[in-house]
Amino acid sequence: QTVVTQEPSFSVSPGGTVILTCGLSSGSVSPSYYPSWYQQTPGQAPRTLIYTTSTRSSGVPDRFSGSILGNKAALTITGAQADDESDYYCVLYMSSGIWVFGGGTKLTVL
Amino acid sequence: QVQLQESGPGLVKPSETLSLTCTVSGYSISSYYWGWIRQPPGKGLEWIGSIHHSGSTYYNPSLKSRVTISVDTSKNQFSLKVNSVTAADTAVYYCARFYLDRGVITTWGQGTLVTVSS
């Protein structure tokens, strides 16, 4: 069974930079898994941030960027703002029609 | 602008069948894949399954034995059924549009809470 791993929680200071990662319990994350990232605030539906590793969805500020770092996908937030405080989910598409969500990272901005 | 709206009972009894419908507006359901994602209270997101207008389906292996997703192109809707529900199926259920060629979930419904309780 494929398990996608994320940090359970992370903290960043306003204006700071944070890198959230998305890994696989066995193996490496590569662009062939089409890593995507979603932001969710309490009580709201998720919002699509990044897809195909590094493409920003329409309307997403350029302080959000995606990449592959080592054997993981990464979401970098540069110049964090208070309203970036959210849960962030990584999703891998296994190209067999199967989608696997990571457990999510709760980001605190303080 | 594509919009998705979930509808269905908010309360289902244990051992019964959970049924939800997603109505798509602003876009024809005859393109892309469409499907369901759920989120138990206080927990993370879980992909349930996806369907193409042709009827091609993919399901989460952990739920496959209890889940059926169907599509009605004449109504621009698709539906979810989960059989033999337990309290563990209590969750907010989201319908969504999936773009497989880009591996991205492009659009989400607002979500609907379904509680399994007697």
Short mmCIF file of C-alpha atoms in Angstrom, two decimals:
data_model
loop_
_atom_site.label_atom_id
_atom_site.label_comp_id
_atom_site.label_asym_id
_atom_site.label_seq_id
_atom_site.Cartn_x
_atom_site.Cartn_y
_atom_site.Cartn_z
CA GLN A 1 0.00 0.00 0.00
CA THR A 2 1.33 3.40 -1.01
CA VAL A 3 1.75 5.86 1.87
CA VAL A 4 2.45 9.53 1.20
CA THR A 5 4.28 11.22 4.06
CA GLN A 6 4.11 14.84 5.19
CA GLU A 7 5.26 16.66 8.29
CA PRO A 8 2.29 16.75 10.71
CA SER A 9 2.99 20.33 11.66
CA PHE A 10 5.31 23.22 10.91
CA SER A 11 5.76 26.73 12.17
CA VAL A 12 7.05 29.82 10.37
CA SER A 13 7.48 33.44 11.34
CA PRO A 14 5.69 36.13 9.35
CA GLY A 15 7.86 37.04 6.39
CA GLY A 16 9.85 33.85 6.71
CA THR A 17 10.33 30.94 4.34
CA VAL A 18 9.11 27.43 4.94
CA ILE A 19 9.52 24.24 2.93
CA LEU A 20 6.90 21.53 3.33
CA THR A 21 7.77 18.12 1.94
CA CYS A 22 5.93 15.16 0.47
CA GLY A 23 7.55 11.75 0.40
CA LEU A 24 6.79 8.11 -0.20
CA SER A 25 7.02 5.42 2.45
CA SER A 26 9.05 3.43 -0.03
CA GLY A 27 10.73 5.02 -3.00
CA SER A 28 11.18 8.52 -4.31
CA VAL A 29 8.71 11.11 -5.48
CA SER A 30 9.36 12.04 -9.10
CA PRO A 31 7.51 14.26 -11.58
CA SER A 32 5.94 11.09 -12.98
CA TYR A 33 3.69 11.09 -9.91
CA TYR A 34 2.38 14.57 -10.83
CA PRO A 35 2.72 15.94 -7.28
CA SER A 36 0.10 18.54 -6.46
CA TRP A 37 -0.56 20.69 -3.41
CA TYR A 38 -3.79 21.91 -1.83
CA GLN A 39 -4.47 24.48 0.87
CA GLN A 40 -7.35 24.09 3.30
CA THR A 41 -8.52 26.49 5.98
CA PRO A 42 -10.95 25.33 8.70
CA GLY A 43 -14.48 24.79 7.45
CA GLN A 44 -13.55 25.37 3.83
CA ALA A 45 -13.05 23.15 0.81
CA PRO A 46 -9.45 22.68 -0.29
CA ARG A 47 -7.97 25.08 -2.83
CA THR A 48 -5.63 23.91 -5.56
CA LEU A 49 -2.22 25.58 -5.26
CA ILE A 50 0.35 23.68 -7.32
CA TYR A 51 0.16 20.86 -9.88
CA THR A 52 2.56 18.87 -12.05
CA THR A 53 5.24 19.52 -9.44
CA SER A 54 5.64 23.26 -9.96
CA THR A 55 2.76 24.82 -11.93
CA ARG A 56 0.82 27.38 -9.93
CA SER A 57 -2.95 27.25 -10.24
CA SER A 58 -4.73 30.37 -11.47
CA GLY A 59 -4.71 33.16 -8.92
CA VAL A 60 -2.12 31.59 -6.62
CA PRO A 61 0.47 34.13 -5.43
CA ASP A 62 4.04 33.57 -6.60
CA ARG A 63 5.23 33.24 -3.02
CA PHE A 64 4.04 29.64 -3.37
CA SER A 65 6.32 27.41 -5.42
CA GLY A 66 6.70 23.69 -5.97
CA SER A 67 9.72 21.56 -6.74
CA ILE A 68 11.43 18.22 -6.25
CA LEU A 69 14.05 18.31 -3.50
CA GLY A 70 16.05 15.13 -3.25
CA ASN A 71 13.59 12.28 -3.19
CA LYS A 72 10.57 14.35 -2.17
CA ALA A 73 8.19 16.91 -3.60
CA ALA A 74 8.35 20.26 -1.87
CA LEU A 75 6.10 23.26 -1.38
CA THR A 76 7.99 26.43 -0.57
CA ILE A 77 6.26 29.48 0.87
CA THR A 78 8.47 32.56 0.65
CA GLY A 79 7.49 35.59 2.71
CA ALA A 80 4.83 33.81 4.72
CA GLN A 81 1.75 35.80 5.63
CA ALA A 82 -0.75 35.35 8.41
CA ASP A 83 -3.42 34.06 6.08
CA ASP A 84 -1.10 31.28 4.91
CA GLU A 85 -1.88 29.57 8.22
CA SER A 86 -3.71 26.50 6.91
CA ASP A 87 -3.50 22.78 6.37
CA TYR A 88 -1.53 21.76 3.29
CA TYR A 89 -2.06 18.48 1.50
CA CYS A 90 0.15 16.79 -1.03
CA VAL A 91 -1.42 14.42 -3.55
CA LEU A 92 0.31 11.95 -5.82
CA TYR A 93 -1.37 10.61 -8.93
CA MET A 94 -0.21 7.05 -9.49
CA SER A 95 -1.04 7.11 -13.21
CA SER A 96 -3.20 4.04 -12.84
CA GLY A 97 -6.19 6.16 -12.00
CA ILE A 98 -5.31 6.01 -8.31
CA TRP A 99 -4.82 9.14 -6.23
CA VAL A 100 -3.08 9.12 -2.84
CA PHE A 101 -3.28 11.94 -0.33
CA GLY A 102 -0.64 12.73 2.24
CA GLY A 103 -1.74 13.15 5.82
CA GLY A 104 -1.44 16.93 5.61
CA THR A 105 0.75 19.52 7.31
CA LYS A 106 -0.71 22.04 9.71
CA LEU A 107 1.18 25.30 9.16
CA THR A 108 1.25 27.88 11.91
CA VAL A 109 2.39 31.43 11.19
CA LEU A 110 3.59 33.11 14.35
CA GLN B 1 -16.99 28.84 -14.51
CA VAL B 2 -17.46 25.27 -13.40
CA GLN B 3 -19.23 24.74 -10.09
CA LEU B 4 -19.97 21.54 -8.19
CA GLN B 5 -22.68 21.07 -5.58
CA GLU B 6 -23.17 18.02 -3.38
CA SER B 7 -26.61 16.94 -2.21
CA GLY B 8 -28.02 14.09 -0.17
CA PRO B 9 -29.02 13.01 3.34
CA GLY B 10 -26.93 14.37 6.18
CA LEU B 11 -27.73 11.43 8.45
CA VAL B 12 -27.48 7.73 7.62
CA LYS B 13 -28.03 4.77 9.93
CA PRO B 14 -25.31 2.18 10.50
CA SER B 15 -25.36 -0.73 8.02
CA GLU B 16 -27.39 1.31 5.53
CA THR B 17 -26.28 2.92 2.24
CA LEU B 18 -24.92 6.43 1.97
CA SER B 19 -26.02 8.15 -1.25
CA LEU B 20 -24.83 11.50 -2.55
CA THR B 21 -25.20 13.35 -5.83
CA CYS B 22 -22.98 16.02 -7.32
CA THR B 23 -24.53 18.48 -9.77
CA VAL B 24 -22.10 20.14 -12.15
CA SER B 25 -22.89 23.56 -13.61
CA GLY B 26 -20.98 25.71 -16.05
CA TYR B 27 -19.27 22.76 -17.72
CA SER B 28 -20.22 19.55 -19.48
CA ILE B 29 -19.55 16.39 -17.54
CA SER B 30 -18.57 14.76 -20.83
CA SER B 31 -14.95 15.70 -20.35
CA TYR B 32 -12.50 15.03 -17.53
CA TYR B 33 -12.94 12.59 -14.69
CA TRP B 34 -15.22 13.39 -11.77
CA GLY B 35 -15.22 11.90 -8.33
CA TRP B 36 -15.35 11.98 -4.57
CA ILE B 37 -13.05 12.77 -1.68
CA ARG B 38 -13.92 12.62 2.00
CA GLN B 39 -12.59 14.05 5.25
CA PRO B 40 -13.55 12.64 8.66
CA PRO B 41 -13.91 15.31 11.35
CA GLY B 42 -10.50 16.57 12.40
CA LYS B 43 -8.67 14.26 10.01
CA GLY B 44 -7.10 14.35 6.57
CA LEU B 45 -8.45 13.95 3.06
CA GLU B 46 -9.07 10.57 1.44
CA TRP B 47 -9.71 9.90 -2.24
CA ILE B 48 -12.75 7.63 -2.72
CA GLY B 49 -12.98 7.19 -6.47
CA SER B 50 -13.37 8.77 -9.90
CA ILE B 51 -15.49 8.23 -13.01
CA HIS B 52 -15.39 9.26 -16.67
CA HIS B 53 -18.55 9.94 -18.66
CA SER B 54 -17.81 6.76 -20.58
CA GLY B 55 -18.32 4.85 -17.34
CA SER B 56 -14.66 4.08 -16.70
CA THR B 57 -14.11 4.08 -12.95
CA TYR B 58 -11.25 3.97 -10.48
CA TYR B 59 -11.72 3.28 -6.77
CA ASN B 60 -9.59 3.51 -3.66
CA PRO B 61 -8.59 -0.11 -3.03
CA SER B 62 -9.43 0.25 0.66
CA LEU B 63 -13.04 1.20 -0.14
CA LYS B 64 -13.62 -0.58 -3.43
CA SER B 65 -15.78 -3.37 -2.04
CA ARG B 66 -18.36 -0.91 -0.65
CA VAL B 67 -18.33 1.98 -3.13
CA THR B 68 -20.11 2.62 -6.43
CA ILE B 69 -19.78 5.79 -8.47
CA SER B 70 -22.10 6.40 -11.41
CA VAL B 71 -22.68 9.19 -13.90
CA ASP B 72 -25.80 10.66 -15.51
CA THR B 73 -24.73 12.78 -18.46
CA SER B 74 -28.32 13.83 -19.24
CA LYS B 75 -28.50 15.60 -15.87
CA ASN B 76 -24.82 16.60 -15.75
CA GLN B 77 -24.56 14.76 -12.44
CA PHE B 78 -22.59 11.96 -10.87
CA SER B 79 -23.32 9.99 -7.74
CA LEU B 80 -21.73 8.09 -4.89
CA LYS B 81 -23.03 5.10 -2.97
CA VAL B 82 -21.27 3.61 0.03
CA ASN B 83 -22.75 0.38 1.36
CA SER B 84 -22.79 -1.00 4.89
CA VAL B 85 -21.73 2.25 6.51
CA THR B 86 -20.32 2.53 10.03
CA ALA B 87 -19.40 5.48 12.23
CA ALA B 88 -16.00 5.48 10.48
CA ASP B 89 -17.75 6.70 7.33
CA THR B 90 -18.83 9.91 9.06
CA ALA B 91 -17.12 12.66 7.11
CA VAL B 92 -17.42 15.72 4.95
CA TYR B 93 -17.80 14.44 1.41
CA TYR B 94 -16.47 16.57 -1.43
CA CYS B 95 -17.16 16.07 -5.11
CA ALA B 96 -14.43 17.20 -7.46
CA ARG B 97 -13.15 17.38 -11.02
CA PHE B 98 -9.99 15.45 -11.83
CA TYR B 99 -7.66 16.25 -14.73
CA LEU B 100 -5.74 13.02 -15.17
CA ASP B 101 -3.39 14.29 -17.88
CA ARG B 102 -2.05 16.84 -15.39
CA GLY B 103 -2.61 14.78 -12.25
CA VAL B 104 -4.56 17.58 -10.63
CA ILE B 105 -7.86 18.03 -8.85
CA THR B 106 -8.97 21.23 -10.54
CA THR B 107 -12.26 22.03 -8.86
CA TRP B 108 -13.92 21.16 -5.56
CA GLY B 109 -17.48 21.29 -4.31
CA GLN B 110 -18.14 22.99 -1.00
CA GLY B 111 -18.57 19.65 0.76
CA THR B 112 -21.41 18.07 2.68
CA LEU B 113 -21.28 16.47 6.12
CA VAL B 114 -22.68 12.98 6.38
CA THR B 115 -23.08 11.53 9.86
CA VAL B 116 -23.57 7.81 10.43
CA SER B 117 -25.59 7.31 13.57
CA SER B 118 -28.66 5.48 14.76
#
